[in-house]
XYZ file of C-alpha atoms in Angstrom:
92
model
C 155.139 132.957 -29.860
C 154.433 131.532 -26.420
C 152.542 128.362 -25.631
C 149.069 128.328 -24.077
C 148.680 126.017 -21.088
C 145.310 124.982 -19.710
C 144.367 122.553 -16.971
C 141.850 119.781 -17.541
C 138.805 119.689 -15.289
C 140.370 116.870 -13.244
C 143.681 118.708 -12.953
C 141.841 121.815 -11.654
C 140.248 119.688 -8.921
C 143.571 118.022 -8.108
C 145.339 121.412 -7.970
C 142.860 122.615 -5.356
C 143.906 119.730 -3.079
C 147.628 120.572 -3.254
C 149.429 122.470 -0.533
C 150.357 126.086 -1.256
C 154.074 125.301 -1.894
C 153.144 122.552 -4.379
C 150.715 124.887 -6.179
C 153.515 127.451 -6.491
C 155.782 124.790 -8.017
C 152.987 123.855 -10.441
C 152.573 127.522 -11.436
C 156.334 127.733 -12.040
C 156.138 124.649 -14.280
C 153.221 126.137 -16.211
C 155.203 129.366 -16.655
C 158.189 127.429 -17.985
C 155.983 125.500 -20.427
C 154.398 128.745 -21.640
C 157.808 130.337 -22.185
C 159.829 127.390 -23.494
C 157.423 124.742 -24.737
C 156.374 121.332 -23.451
C 159.825 119.689 -23.413
C 161.174 120.504 -19.940
C 164.513 118.741 -19.590
C 165.504 121.234 -16.879
C 162.893 119.899 -14.412
C 163.609 116.973 -12.029
C 162.841 113.511 -13.361
C 161.357 114.911 -16.560
C 160.328 112.219 -18.994
C 158.792 112.140 -22.426
C 156.100 109.466 -22.250
C 155.232 109.638 -25.954
C 155.470 112.152 -28.793
C 152.820 114.307 -27.135
C 152.771 113.272 -23.416
C 155.305 114.462 -20.846
C 155.732 114.304 -17.069
C 158.020 115.521 -14.300
C 158.244 115.460 -10.519
C 157.009 118.470 -8.598
C 158.273 117.133 -5.270
C 160.468 114.154 -4.451
C 160.417 112.311 -1.173
C 158.204 109.938 0.742
C 155.179 111.214 -1.144
C 156.264 112.111 -4.670
C 154.059 114.515 -6.619
C 154.053 114.619 -10.419
C 152.461 116.543 -13.256
C 151.482 114.998 -16.598
C 150.771 117.167 -19.633
C 149.949 116.617 -23.280
C 150.422 118.696 -26.422
C 146.935 119.260 -27.836
C 147.913 121.240 -30.942
C 151.451 122.004 -32.143
C 150.320 124.615 -34.695
C 148.546 126.881 -32.225
C 150.899 125.796 -29.398
C 148.339 124.436 -26.945
C 149.259 122.210 -23.967
C 146.873 120.641 -21.446
C 147.949 119.591 -17.960
C 145.989 116.390 -17.396
C 147.146 115.197 -13.984
C 148.654 116.731 -10.852
C 149.052 114.525 -7.820
C 150.831 111.645 -6.201
C 153.125 109.394 -8.180
C 151.133 106.256 -7.331
C 147.993 107.405 -9.156
C 149.704 109.009 -12.162
C 148.309 107.957 -15.561
C 151.489 106.758 -17.249
């Protein structure tokens, strides 16, 4: 059974501000989470922030972009992306 990934209201707004290449990277991340679950050790600078919160870098460099997601329900396999944006403002 695959995972369901949704974006929070804030993450939807943040996604709209991303460049097209960064949105494509975000969609690839969402696809990987749907197929393989929230633990994404194959993504750059992936980190497990707690038992339910995870993050990884979408783009490294002078301006680093990250995504932060949280497992909402393990039984029905629901994940919510809560933040997509620059590293400086990430809610760690």
